[in-house]
Amino acid sequence: MAQYQLPNDFFFGAAMSGPQTEGQWNQGGKLENLWDTWSIQDLGSFYNCVGSYAGNDFMAKYQEDLRILKDLGLDTYRTSIQWSRLLDADGNLNEEGAAWYHELFRASREAGLEPFVNLYHFDMPTYLFNRGGWESREVVEAYAHYADVAFHEFGQEIKYWFTFNEPIVEPEQRYQEGVWFPQLHDFSRARTVQYHISLAHALAVANYRRAYDKGAVRADAKIGMINCFTPVYTKENPSEADLEAVRMTSGINNRWWLDLITKGELPADVLDSLAEGGVKLPFRAGDQEILKQGVVDWLGCNYYHPTRVQAPASKIDQYGLPHFADEYVWPDAVMNKSRGWEIYPKGLYDFGMDCAKNYPDLEWFVSENGIGIMDEYKNRDAEGTIQDDYRVDFVRQHLEWVAKAIDEGAKCRGYHYWAVIDNWSWANAFKNRYGFVEVDLMDGYQRRLKKSAAWLKQVATTHVVD
C-alpha cells in the first residue's frame, strides 16, 4: 500500500460542538435552545427518545476527554460556545456560562491543545426564534452582539474563531426540507434565512476586526467560517439542463459562501436566477456594505459526501416553490448504508483544486470528516473492543486525496475528524457512531478506545498516511 506524507506543520484535531457534547442543558443559567424545545415538545422525534439533554457528558468529563485527545496525538480541537449558555435573555453575560468556557479553555491549554471556537452550531435560543429567528433582522443584530461579547470575554484566550458551522444546513433542514423543528417546507423562507445568516456573519466579522484593532483579541488570532462543502456532479454527457442544475445547486450550497468569505459579496448569477424563480430576498439599502465586511482569514471545509444532480423533472416542487435540480443516482456509488451517504474521498481533492483555481489565496482545513455506523456495538470483540477497520479505511482514503491536493497546490492546513469521541447527533441521537473512542451509554458514558484509535495516533504523530 502506498504511503502519503502530509506536511510537518499539518495539524490534526477533533471536531465537536457545544450542544452535541456538553449536556447539562438547563443548568448554570443556560436558556432553552431549539433542540431543547423540540425535545420537550416531541421527544419521540429523536432516535430512541434521546433528546438534547444527553450530549456526551462533556461538561463532567472534559478533563478526561482532553487527555484522550492529547494521548491520541492530536494538538487541536474545535468546539462551540452556546449562545444560550453565554448570554441571558436580555443579552447580558451569564457569569456561570462564561466561567465554564473560561475553565474549558484553561484546561485545554494545560492539556496542550489549541481550541478552535465556533459561535453558532444550529442552536438558536428559543426566545429569539419566537421573535422570528433568522427571518428577523432583530435576531441578526442580536447575533452580532453575542459575537462581540464573546470576542471581548475570551479574546485573550482564543486564537481561532469561526462565525458559523454549516450555515447552509439550517435553512435547508428547518425551513426547506422539513426535517428539523419546526419542520417547514418553504424554499423562499429558507433563502431569506440564508441571506440573513450571511449578514449576521459579516456583522460578526466586522465586530471581530474592531475588537482586534483595539487589542481585545490576541495579535495572532484569525477568524473564519466553517461550511459543509459538497462538490456537485452530474451524469456523463450532461445536457444543458443538467449543467444548469449543477450551477444552481453549487451556487446556493457552495459558491454563495465561498464568494461571501473571499469577496464580501454573493454570486450575482445565483441571485438573478432566484429572482427569476420568484424568490425575493429581503435586501435593504446598505446591505452590500455589510456583506463586504464578511471576508475572513481562512475557511473550514466539512466534507462527508458529494452531491449528484440532474435536470429537474419540474421547475416547481410539490409545495409550489422553485425547484432547480433532481437527485442523480450514480450507478457506481459506494454507500455508507448506515447513514445513506455516498463515500467519495476524491471529493475533497476536487474541492481543493476548485479553491486553488477560483480562490487561490484562500487557506482552508478539513474541519469535519467522518463515518457514522449504526449498531456499532455488534462489532465488539471478545475483549470488548469495537473492531472498526472500516473507519481506518474511510479516513485513510480521504487523507490520501488531501495529500494529493496539497502536492498539487491546495492550501489545506489541517484535518479535524468528526467526532473523535462519540457524541449526540441531533434527531439521530446516538444512532450512528462516528468516534475513534466509544461512549458507552449503558455504563455512565464511559469512554473506551476502538481499534481504530491506535491508527489515528500513528498518523497524527508521524504525518504518514498508510
Tab-separated table of C-alpha atoms in Angstrom:
chain	number	residue	atom	x	y	z
A	1	MET	CA	0.000	0.000	0.000
A	2	ALA	CA	1.376	3.423	-0.940
A	3	GLN	CA	2.382	5.880	1.766
A	4	TYR	CA	1.432	9.552	1.676
A	5	GLN	CA	3.336	12.190	3.604
A	6	LEU	CA	1.495	15.216	4.936
A	7	PRO	CA	3.424	18.428	5.703
A	8	ASN	CA	5.143	18.705	9.083
A	9	ASP	CA	3.023	21.734	10.027
A	10	PHE	CA	-0.230	19.993	9.031
A	11	PHE	CA	-2.379	19.807	12.187
A	12	PHE	CA	-4.666	17.020	13.358
A	13	GLY	CA	-7.594	17.500	15.688
A	14	ALA	CA	-11.113	16.664	16.748
A	15	ALA	CA	-14.377	18.336	15.769
A	16	MET	CA	-17.273	18.664	18.191
A	17	SER	CA	-19.904	21.202	19.233
A	18	GLY	CA	-21.337	22.562	22.454
A	19	PRO	CA	-24.943	21.339	22.022
A	20	GLN	CA	-23.804	17.870	20.969
A	21	THR	CA	-21.386	17.255	23.813
A	22	GLU	CA	-21.873	19.475	26.842
A	23	GLY	CA	-25.065	18.101	28.412
A	24	GLN	CA	-26.406	19.978	31.471
A	25	TRP	CA	-28.864	21.631	29.117
A	26	ASN	CA	-30.781	23.543	31.801
A	27	GLN	CA	-28.046	24.175	34.392
A	28	GLY	CA	-25.770	27.088	35.097
A	29	GLY	CA	-28.192	29.672	33.774
A	30	LYS	CA	-28.428	28.116	30.328
A	31	LEU	CA	-31.592	29.050	28.409
A	32	GLU	CA	-33.570	26.749	26.134
A	33	ASN	CA	-32.437	26.443	22.549
A	34	LEU	CA	-34.497	24.955	19.731
A	35	TRP	CA	-33.156	21.447	20.361
A	36	ASP	CA	-34.264	21.647	23.981
A	37	THR	CA	-37.686	22.942	22.964
A	38	TRP	CA	-38.177	20.203	20.375
A	39	SER	CA	-37.052	17.585	22.887
A	40	ILE	CA	-39.577	18.858	25.427
A	41	GLN	CA	-42.431	19.056	22.954
A	42	ASP	CA	-41.822	15.889	20.930
A	43	LEU	CA	-39.185	13.557	22.360
A	44	GLY	CA	-40.440	10.779	20.086
A	45	SER	CA	-38.879	12.557	17.110
A	46	PHE	CA	-35.435	11.660	18.477
A	47	TYR	CA	-33.869	8.231	17.945
A	48	ASN	CA	-34.590	6.063	20.998
A	49	CYS	CA	-36.121	9.181	22.604
A	50	VAL	CA	-32.677	10.579	23.420
A	51	GLY	CA	-33.113	14.325	23.284
A	52	SER	CA	-30.872	17.329	23.744
A	53	TYR	CA	-30.305	16.702	27.445
A	54	ALA	CA	-27.757	13.996	26.590
A	55	GLY	CA	-24.698	15.368	24.846
A	56	ASN	CA	-21.911	13.001	25.806
A	57	ASP	CA	-21.439	14.354	29.348
A	58	PHE	CA	-18.538	16.551	28.261
A	59	MET	CA	-19.108	19.156	30.975
A	60	ALA	CA	-18.455	16.469	33.580
A	61	LYS	CA	-15.754	14.598	31.644
A	62	TYR	CA	-13.928	17.402	29.841
A	63	GLN	CA	-10.610	16.836	31.617
A	64	GLU	CA	-10.659	13.132	30.729
A	65	ASP	CA	-11.680	13.897	27.153
A	66	LEU	CA	-8.933	16.469	26.682
A	67	ARG	CA	-6.386	13.929	27.946
A	68	ILE	CA	-7.744	11.351	25.498
A	69	LEU	CA	-7.403	13.765	22.573
A	70	LYS	CA	-3.835	14.615	23.547
A	71	ASP	CA	-2.939	10.948	24.110
A	72	LEU	CA	-4.136	10.232	20.563
A	73	GLY	CA	-1.518	12.624	19.223
A	74	LEU	CA	-3.904	15.495	18.468
A	75	ASP	CA	-2.895	19.092	19.012
A	76	THR	CA	-6.138	20.971	18.256
A	77	TYR	CA	-9.881	20.572	18.619
A	78	ARG	CA	-12.935	22.587	17.647
A	79	THR	CA	-15.970	23.135	19.784
A	80	SER	CA	-18.615	25.851	20.040
A	81	ILE	CA	-19.817	28.342	22.583
A	82	GLN	CA	-23.557	28.036	23.112
A	83	TRP	CA	-25.319	31.378	22.695
A	84	SER	CA	-27.982	30.117	25.110
A	85	ARG	CA	-25.338	29.420	27.772
A	86	LEU	CA	-23.220	32.547	27.407
A	87	LEU	CA	-25.941	35.227	27.415
A	88	ASP	CA	-29.170	35.732	29.330
A	89	ALA	CA	-32.480	36.717	27.745
A	90	ASP	CA	-31.559	40.404	27.971
A	91	GLY	CA	-28.342	39.855	26.052
A	92	ASN	CA	-26.155	40.243	29.127
A	93	LEU	CA	-23.305	37.924	30.088
A	94	ASN	CA	-24.327	34.848	32.071
A	95	GLU	CA	-21.445	34.649	34.534
A	96	GLU	CA	-21.890	30.917	35.200
A	97	GLY	CA	-21.804	30.133	31.496
A	98	ALA	CA	-18.760	32.324	30.934
A	99	ALA	CA	-16.985	30.631	33.863
A	100	TRP	CA	-17.479	27.207	32.246
A	101	TYR	CA	-15.892	28.303	28.982
A	102	HIS	CA	-13.005	30.025	30.779
A	103	GLU	CA	-12.342	26.782	32.647
A	104	LEU	CA	-12.562	24.701	29.455
A	105	PHE	CA	-10.070	26.940	27.669
A	106	ARG	CA	-7.738	26.915	30.700
A	107	ALA	CA	-7.866	23.116	30.839
A	108	SER	CA	-7.232	22.949	27.087
A	109	ARG	CA	-4.050	24.996	27.430
A	110	GLU	CA	-2.946	22.809	30.324
A	111	ALA	CA	-3.541	19.686	28.212
A	112	GLY	CA	-1.522	21.139	25.329
A	113	LEU	CA	-4.487	21.530	22.986
A	114	GLU	CA	-5.357	24.589	20.888
A	115	PRO	CA	-9.144	25.162	20.936
A	116	PHE	CA	-10.848	26.389	17.787
A	117	VAL	CA	-14.041	28.197	18.819
A	118	ASN	CA	-17.171	28.396	16.713
A	119	LEU	CA	-20.000	30.728	17.719
A	120	TYR	CA	-23.083	29.061	16.231
A	121	HIS	CA	-23.898	25.404	15.610
A	122	PHE	CA	-27.633	25.241	14.763
A	123	ASP	CA	-28.512	26.182	18.374
A	124	MET	CA	-30.781	29.222	18.160
A	125	PRO	CA	-32.036	30.324	21.614
A	126	THR	CA	-35.762	29.619	21.637
A	127	TYR	CA	-36.779	33.059	22.877
A	128	LEU	CA	-35.084	34.572	19.821
A	129	PHE	CA	-36.672	32.039	17.495
A	130	ASN	CA	-40.016	33.140	18.905
A	131	ARG	CA	-39.126	36.672	17.793
A	132	GLY	CA	-38.601	35.481	14.233
A	133	GLY	CA	-35.297	33.627	14.377
A	134	TRP	CA	-33.105	34.061	11.308
A	135	GLU	CA	-36.048	35.587	9.437
A	136	SER	CA	-35.737	38.651	11.689
A	137	ARG	CA	-33.242	41.486	11.408
A	138	GLU	CA	-33.537	41.899	15.171
A	139	VAL	CA	-32.051	38.421	15.621
A	140	VAL	CA	-29.292	39.196	13.111
A	141	GLU	CA	-28.345	42.170	15.295
A	142	ALA	CA	-28.654	40.032	18.445
A	143	TYR	CA	-26.168	37.538	16.996
A	144	ALA	CA	-23.709	40.311	16.158
A	145	HIS	CA	-23.977	41.498	19.777
A	146	TYR	CA	-23.451	37.953	21.095
A	147	ALA	CA	-20.350	37.551	18.931
A	148	ASP	CA	-18.996	40.868	20.184
A	149	VAL	CA	-19.450	39.809	23.806
A	150	ALA	CA	-17.634	36.536	23.099
A	151	PHE	CA	-14.709	38.268	21.381
A	152	HIS	CA	-14.217	40.597	24.325
A	153	GLU	CA	-14.758	37.953	27.012
A	154	PHE	CA	-12.414	35.313	25.550
A	155	GLY	CA	-10.283	37.361	23.166
A	156	GLN	CA	-7.025	36.805	25.033
A	157	GLU	CA	-7.614	33.051	25.299
A	158	ILE	CA	-8.705	32.045	21.797
A	159	LYS	CA	-6.568	32.087	18.677
A	160	TYR	CA	-9.020	30.676	16.121
A	161	TRP	CA	-12.598	31.947	15.832
A	162	PHE	CA	-15.417	30.894	13.486
A	163	THR	CA	-18.736	32.635	12.997
A	164	PHE	CA	-20.911	29.715	11.856
A	165	ASN	CA	-20.792	25.988	11.332
A	166	GLU	CA	-22.544	24.843	8.150
A	167	PRO	CA	-24.688	27.944	7.578
A	168	ILE	CA	-26.374	26.229	4.629
A	169	VAL	CA	-27.784	23.406	6.751
A	170	GLU	CA	-30.248	25.228	8.982
A	171	PRO	CA	-32.050	26.918	6.078
A	172	GLU	CA	-32.356	23.507	4.411
A	173	GLN	CA	-33.236	21.344	7.403
A	174	ARG	CA	-35.540	23.714	9.299
A	175	TYR	CA	-37.138	25.735	6.525
A	176	GLN	CA	-36.881	23.838	3.250
A	177	GLU	CA	-36.826	20.059	3.757
A	178	GLY	CA	-38.975	19.914	6.905
A	179	VAL	CA	-36.552	17.669	8.798
A	180	TRP	CA	-35.797	19.758	11.906
A	181	PHE	CA	-38.208	21.635	14.183
A	182	PRO	CA	-40.360	23.475	13.210
A	183	GLN	CA	-40.336	21.284	10.054
A	184	LEU	CA	-41.248	23.839	7.412
A	185	HIS	CA	-41.356	23.410	3.628
A	186	ASP	CA	-40.698	26.816	2.130
A	187	PHE	CA	-37.824	27.365	-0.293
A	188	SER	CA	-38.291	31.138	-0.258
A	189	ARG	CA	-38.165	31.414	3.543
A	190	ALA	CA	-35.086	29.193	3.525
A	191	ARG	CA	-33.297	31.625	1.253
A	192	THR	CA	-34.317	34.545	3.483
A	193	VAL	CA	-32.753	32.699	6.403
A	194	GLN	CA	-29.640	32.015	4.327
A	195	TYR	CA	-29.382	35.686	3.396
A	196	HIS	CA	-29.799	36.864	6.987
A	197	ILE	CA	-27.188	34.388	8.240
A	198	SER	CA	-24.841	35.873	5.641
A	199	LEU	CA	-25.460	39.344	7.056
A	200	ALA	CA	-25.019	38.057	10.614
A	201	HIS	CA	-21.700	36.511	9.643
A	202	ALA	CA	-20.480	39.759	8.096
A	203	LEU	CA	-21.550	41.833	11.112
A	204	ALA	CA	-19.738	39.418	13.434
A	205	VAL	CA	-16.557	39.613	11.355
A	206	ALA	CA	-16.790	43.406	11.460
A	207	ASN	CA	-17.068	43.263	15.264
A	208	TYR	CA	-14.083	40.930	15.378
A	209	ARG	CA	-11.990	43.331	13.280
A	210	ARG	CA	-12.870	46.218	15.616
A	211	ALA	CA	-12.029	44.115	18.667
A	212	TYR	CA	-8.746	43.120	17.041
A	213	ASP	CA	-7.824	46.697	16.199
A	214	LYS	CA	-8.229	47.804	19.806
A	215	GLY	CA	-6.336	44.820	21.220
A	216	ALA	CA	-9.296	42.968	22.715
A	217	VAL	CA	-8.326	39.768	20.872
A	218	ARG	CA	-4.914	38.186	20.502
A	219	ALA	CA	-2.499	39.631	17.955
A	220	ASP	CA	-2.096	36.157	16.402
A	221	ALA	CA	-5.849	35.487	16.186
A	222	LYS	CA	-7.710	34.548	12.990
A	223	ILE	CA	-11.375	34.374	12.085
A	224	GLY	CA	-13.136	32.121	9.611
A	225	MET	CA	-16.304	30.303	8.717
A	226	ILE	CA	-16.993	26.569	8.549
A	227	ASN	CA	-19.333	25.142	5.912
A	228	CYS	CA	-20.186	21.710	4.590
A	229	PHE	CA	-18.975	21.770	1.005
A	230	THR	CA	-20.372	19.095	-1.256
A	231	PRO	CA	-18.800	19.072	-4.714
A	232	VAL	CA	-21.639	18.868	-7.234
A	233	TYR	CA	-21.545	16.295	-10.037
A	234	THR	CA	-23.980	15.200	-12.716
A	235	LYS	CA	-24.259	12.362	-15.217
A	236	GLU	CA	-21.814	11.685	-18.013
A	237	ASN	CA	-22.623	13.524	-21.248
A	238	PRO	CA	-24.859	16.029	-19.458
A	239	SER	CA	-27.486	18.144	-21.142
A	240	GLU	CA	-27.592	21.925	-20.828
A	241	ALA	CA	-30.359	21.465	-18.267
A	242	ASP	CA	-28.199	19.072	-16.232
A	243	LEU	CA	-25.373	21.631	-16.172
A	244	GLU	CA	-27.834	24.314	-15.128
A	245	ALA	CA	-28.854	22.102	-12.207
A	246	VAL	CA	-25.184	21.851	-11.232
A	247	ARG	CA	-24.742	25.615	-11.468
A	248	MET	CA	-27.621	26.447	-9.174
A	249	THR	CA	-27.020	23.669	-6.668
A	250	SER	CA	-23.356	24.555	-6.341
A	251	GLY	CA	-24.239	28.232	-6.387
A	252	ILE	CA	-26.593	28.034	-3.415
A	253	ASN	CA	-24.654	25.482	-1.383
A	254	ASN	CA	-21.021	26.264	-2.192
A	255	ARG	CA	-20.268	29.417	-4.172
A	256	TRP	CA	-22.620	31.531	-2.047
A	257	TRP	CA	-20.340	31.036	0.968
A	258	LEU	CA	-17.033	30.991	-0.884
A	259	ASP	CA	-17.801	34.310	-2.564
A	260	LEU	CA	-19.004	35.807	0.717
A	261	ILE	CA	-15.879	34.916	2.682
A	262	THR	CA	-13.364	35.769	-0.070
A	263	LYS	CA	-15.005	38.679	-1.925
A	264	GLY	CA	-17.557	40.041	0.503
A	265	GLU	CA	-20.388	39.509	-1.962
A	266	LEU	CA	-22.906	36.902	-3.075
A	267	PRO	CA	-22.834	35.302	-6.563
A	268	ALA	CA	-24.825	37.557	-8.883
A	269	ASP	CA	-25.881	34.758	-11.239
A	270	VAL	CA	-27.460	32.849	-8.328
A	271	LEU	CA	-29.297	35.937	-7.067
A	272	ASP	CA	-30.571	36.635	-10.586
A	273	SER	CA	-31.849	33.064	-11.018
A	274	LEU	CA	-33.556	33.159	-7.635
A	275	ALA	CA	-35.295	36.398	-8.571
A	276	GLU	CA	-36.370	34.926	-11.916
A	277	GLY	CA	-37.835	31.995	-9.975
A	278	GLY	CA	-39.890	34.350	-7.809
A	279	VAL	CA	-37.678	34.200	-4.724
A	280	LYS	CA	-37.490	37.665	-3.185
A	281	LEU	CA	-34.635	38.212	-0.781
A	282	PRO	CA	-35.096	40.948	1.864
A	283	PHE	CA	-32.458	43.328	0.501
A	284	ARG	CA	-32.082	46.653	2.266
A	285	ALA	CA	-30.055	49.728	1.493
A	286	GLY	CA	-26.598	49.310	2.982
A	287	ASP	CA	-26.568	45.506	2.835
A	288	GLN	CA	-23.838	45.405	0.216
A	289	GLU	CA	-21.585	47.398	2.529
A	290	ILE	CA	-22.341	44.977	5.355
A	291	LEU	CA	-21.537	41.935	3.215
A	292	LYS	CA	-18.244	43.499	2.145
A	293	GLN	CA	-17.125	43.091	5.752
A	294	GLY	CA	-17.593	39.307	5.586
A	295	VAL	CA	-14.142	38.453	4.192
A	296	VAL	CA	-12.324	36.072	6.557
A	297	ASP	CA	-8.780	34.859	7.201
A	298	TRP	CA	-9.394	31.216	6.360
A	299	LEU	CA	-12.069	28.559	5.939
A	300	GLY	CA	-13.150	25.253	7.438
A	301	CYS	CA	-14.458	22.633	4.978
A	302	ASN	CA	-16.751	19.944	6.365
A	303	TYR	CA	-16.872	17.058	3.908
A	304	TYR	CA	-18.860	13.841	4.153
A	305	HIS	CA	-20.279	13.152	0.701
A	306	PRO	CA	-20.733	14.654	-2.753
A	307	THR	CA	-23.958	15.957	-4.270
A	308	ARG	CA	-25.136	14.445	-7.564
A	309	VAL	CA	-27.874	16.195	-9.510
A	310	GLN	CA	-29.616	16.258	-12.853
A	311	ALA	CA	-32.173	18.462	-14.567
A	312	PRO	CA	-35.405	18.658	-12.575
A	313	ALA	CA	-38.492	16.940	-13.936
A	314	SER	CA	-40.411	20.031	-12.860
A	315	LYS	CA	-39.304	23.562	-12.072
A	316	ILE	CA	-41.873	23.708	-9.289
A	317	ASP	CA	-41.851	21.401	-6.260
A	318	GLN	CA	-44.860	19.834	-4.537
A	319	TYR	CA	-45.271	22.966	-2.432
A	320	GLY	CA	-45.403	25.245	-5.480
A	321	LEU	CA	-41.919	26.623	-4.909
A	322	PRO	CA	-38.877	26.852	-7.190
A	323	HIS	CA	-37.051	23.588	-7.817
A	324	PHE	CA	-33.664	23.741	-9.551
A	325	ALA	CA	-32.425	20.130	-9.530
A	326	ASP	CA	-33.376	16.488	-9.024
A	327	GLU	CA	-31.110	13.954	-7.379
A	328	TYR	CA	-28.991	11.854	-9.716
A	329	VAL	CA	-28.185	8.336	-8.516
A	330	TRP	CA	-24.724	7.425	-9.760
A	331	PRO	CA	-24.694	3.686	-10.526
A	332	ASP	CA	-21.083	3.309	-9.307
A	333	ALA	CA	-21.650	4.959	-5.935
A	334	VAL	CA	-20.174	3.308	-2.819
A	335	MET	CA	-22.584	3.883	0.051
A	336	ASN	CA	-22.403	4.033	3.809
A	337	LYS	CA	-25.646	2.160	4.314
A	338	SER	CA	-25.943	3.231	7.953
A	339	ARG	CA	-26.120	6.906	7.064
A	340	GLY	CA	-27.347	6.726	3.469
A	341	TRP	CA	-24.428	8.832	2.267
A	342	GLU	CA	-22.110	8.164	-0.641
A	343	ILE	CA	-18.442	7.589	0.209
A	344	TYR	CA	-16.397	9.535	-2.344
A	345	PRO	CA	-12.993	10.576	-0.957
A	346	LYS	CA	-11.945	12.266	-4.216
A	347	GLY	CA	-14.480	14.991	-3.461
A	348	LEU	CA	-12.010	16.547	-1.025
A	349	TYR	CA	-9.380	16.695	-3.753
A	350	ASP	CA	-11.870	18.263	-6.163
A	351	PHE	CA	-12.800	20.882	-3.559
A	352	GLY	CA	-9.148	21.682	-3.006
A	353	MET	CA	-8.484	22.022	-6.722
A	354	ASP	CA	-11.540	24.246	-7.159
A	355	CYS	CA	-10.265	26.530	-4.407
A	356	ALA	CA	-6.756	26.584	-5.888
A	357	LYS	CA	-8.219	27.650	-9.239
A	358	ASN	CA	-11.011	30.026	-8.258
A	359	TYR	CA	-9.996	31.208	-4.770
A	360	PRO	CA	-6.181	30.920	-4.964
A	361	ASP	CA	-5.430	32.981	-1.847
A	362	LEU	CA	-7.801	31.008	0.399
A	363	GLU	CA	-6.290	28.897	3.155
A	364	TRP	CA	-8.532	26.142	4.474
A	365	PHE	CA	-8.607	22.989	6.543
A	366	VAL	CA	-10.810	19.920	6.727
A	367	SER	CA	-12.995	20.919	9.658
A	368	GLU	CA	-15.175	17.778	9.690
A	369	ASN	CA	-14.925	14.388	8.046
A	370	GLY	CA	-16.062	11.053	9.405
A	371	ILE	CA	-18.116	7.904	9.068
A	372	GLY	CA	-21.101	7.060	11.254
A	373	ILE	CA	-22.084	3.422	11.707
A	374	MET	CA	-25.331	2.096	13.160
A	375	ASP	CA	-25.296	-0.726	15.745
A	376	GLU	CA	-21.530	-0.493	16.010
A	377	TYR	CA	-21.595	-2.369	19.318
A	378	LYS	CA	-22.172	-5.542	17.286
A	379	ASN	CA	-18.567	-5.257	16.096
A	380	ARG	CA	-17.181	-5.719	19.629
A	381	ASP	CA	-14.601	-8.494	20.017
A	382	ALA	CA	-14.188	-10.920	22.938
A	383	GLU	CA	-12.090	-8.359	24.847
A	384	GLY	CA	-14.774	-5.703	24.417
A	385	THR	CA	-13.011	-3.572	21.775
A	386	ILE	CA	-15.003	-2.389	18.762
A	387	GLN	CA	-13.323	-3.577	15.573
A	388	ASP	CA	-13.763	-0.688	13.132
A	389	ASP	CA	-11.338	-1.227	10.271
A	390	TYR	CA	-13.895	0.499	8.012
A	391	ARG	CA	-13.195	3.745	9.863
A	392	VAL	CA	-9.472	3.442	9.194
A	393	ASP	CA	-10.182	2.752	5.512
A	394	PHE	CA	-12.529	5.762	5.293
A	395	VAL	CA	-10.113	8.247	6.859
A	396	ARG	CA	-7.061	6.856	5.082
A	397	GLN	CA	-8.685	7.305	1.678
A	398	HIS	CA	-9.716	10.876	2.445
A	399	LEU	CA	-6.276	11.807	3.763
A	400	GLU	CA	-4.647	10.323	0.677
A	401	TRP	CA	-6.687	12.659	-1.511
A	402	VAL	CA	-5.877	15.580	0.805
A	403	ALA	CA	-2.172	14.795	0.420
A	404	LYS	CA	-2.552	14.703	-3.367
A	405	ALA	CA	-4.378	18.040	-3.341
A	406	ILE	CA	-1.645	19.651	-1.242
A	407	ASP	CA	1.012	18.313	-3.598
A	408	GLU	CA	-0.834	19.987	-6.463
A	409	GLY	CA	-1.175	23.378	-4.798
A	410	ALA	CA	-4.159	23.211	-2.441
A	411	LYS	CA	-3.704	25.359	0.667
A	412	CYS	CA	-5.060	22.766	3.094
A	413	ARG	CA	-3.542	23.245	6.554
A	414	GLY	CA	-5.053	20.513	8.707
A	415	TYR	CA	-7.684	17.878	9.427
A	416	HIS	CA	-10.320	17.618	12.144
A	417	TYR	CA	-12.245	14.365	12.451
A	418	TRP	CA	-15.923	14.292	13.428
A	419	ALA	CA	-16.232	13.058	16.082
A	420	VAL	CA	-13.156	11.531	17.715
A	421	ILE	CA	-15.297	10.751	20.771
A	422	ASP	CA	-18.842	9.512	20.040
A	423	ASN	CA	-21.423	12.253	20.597
A	424	TRP	CA	-25.121	13.031	20.315
A	425	SER	CA	-26.161	13.863	16.760
A	426	TRP	CA	-29.370	15.907	16.618
A	427	ALA	CA	-32.531	13.896	15.934
A	428	ASN	CA	-30.371	10.838	15.177
A	429	ALA	CA	-29.073	10.990	18.766
A	430	PHE	CA	-26.571	8.111	19.105
A	431	LYS	CA	-27.954	6.098	16.192
A	432	ASN	CA	-24.765	6.382	14.133
A	433	ARG	CA	-21.423	6.294	15.954
A	434	TYR	CA	-18.540	8.277	14.470
A	435	GLY	CA	-15.831	8.054	17.084
A	436	PHE	CA	-12.415	6.518	17.396
A	437	VAL	CA	-13.492	6.449	21.052
A	438	GLU	CA	-16.695	4.752	22.188
A	439	VAL	CA	-19.128	6.362	24.621
A	440	ASP	CA	-20.997	3.628	26.496
A	441	LEU	CA	-24.457	4.966	27.345
A	442	MET	CA	-25.203	1.858	29.409
A	443	ASP	CA	-22.203	2.396	31.674
A	444	GLY	CA	-22.162	6.007	32.786
A	445	TYR	CA	-20.873	7.433	29.495
A	446	GLN	CA	-17.610	5.517	29.908
A	447	ARG	CA	-15.004	6.182	27.209
A	448	ARG	CA	-13.303	3.203	25.551
A	449	LEU	CA	-10.842	3.233	22.673
A	450	LYS	CA	-11.919	1.457	19.492
A	451	LYS	CA	-9.423	-0.477	17.384
A	452	SER	CA	-9.025	2.484	15.022
A	453	ALA	CA	-7.659	4.752	17.776
A	454	ALA	CA	-4.144	3.293	17.521
A	455	TRP	CA	-4.069	4.010	13.782
A	456	LEU	CA	-5.207	7.599	14.322
A	457	LYS	CA	-2.415	8.178	16.841
A	458	GLN	CA	0.173	6.801	14.437
A	459	VAL	CA	-0.947	9.077	11.608
A	460	ALA	CA	-1.305	12.154	13.824
A	461	THR	CA	2.176	11.746	15.300
A	462	THR	CA	4.049	10.741	12.137
A	463	HIS	CA	2.038	12.575	9.429
A	464	VAL	CA	2.448	9.444	7.323
A	465	VAL	CA	-0.770	8.009	5.920
A	466	ASP	CA	-0.528	4.265	5.343
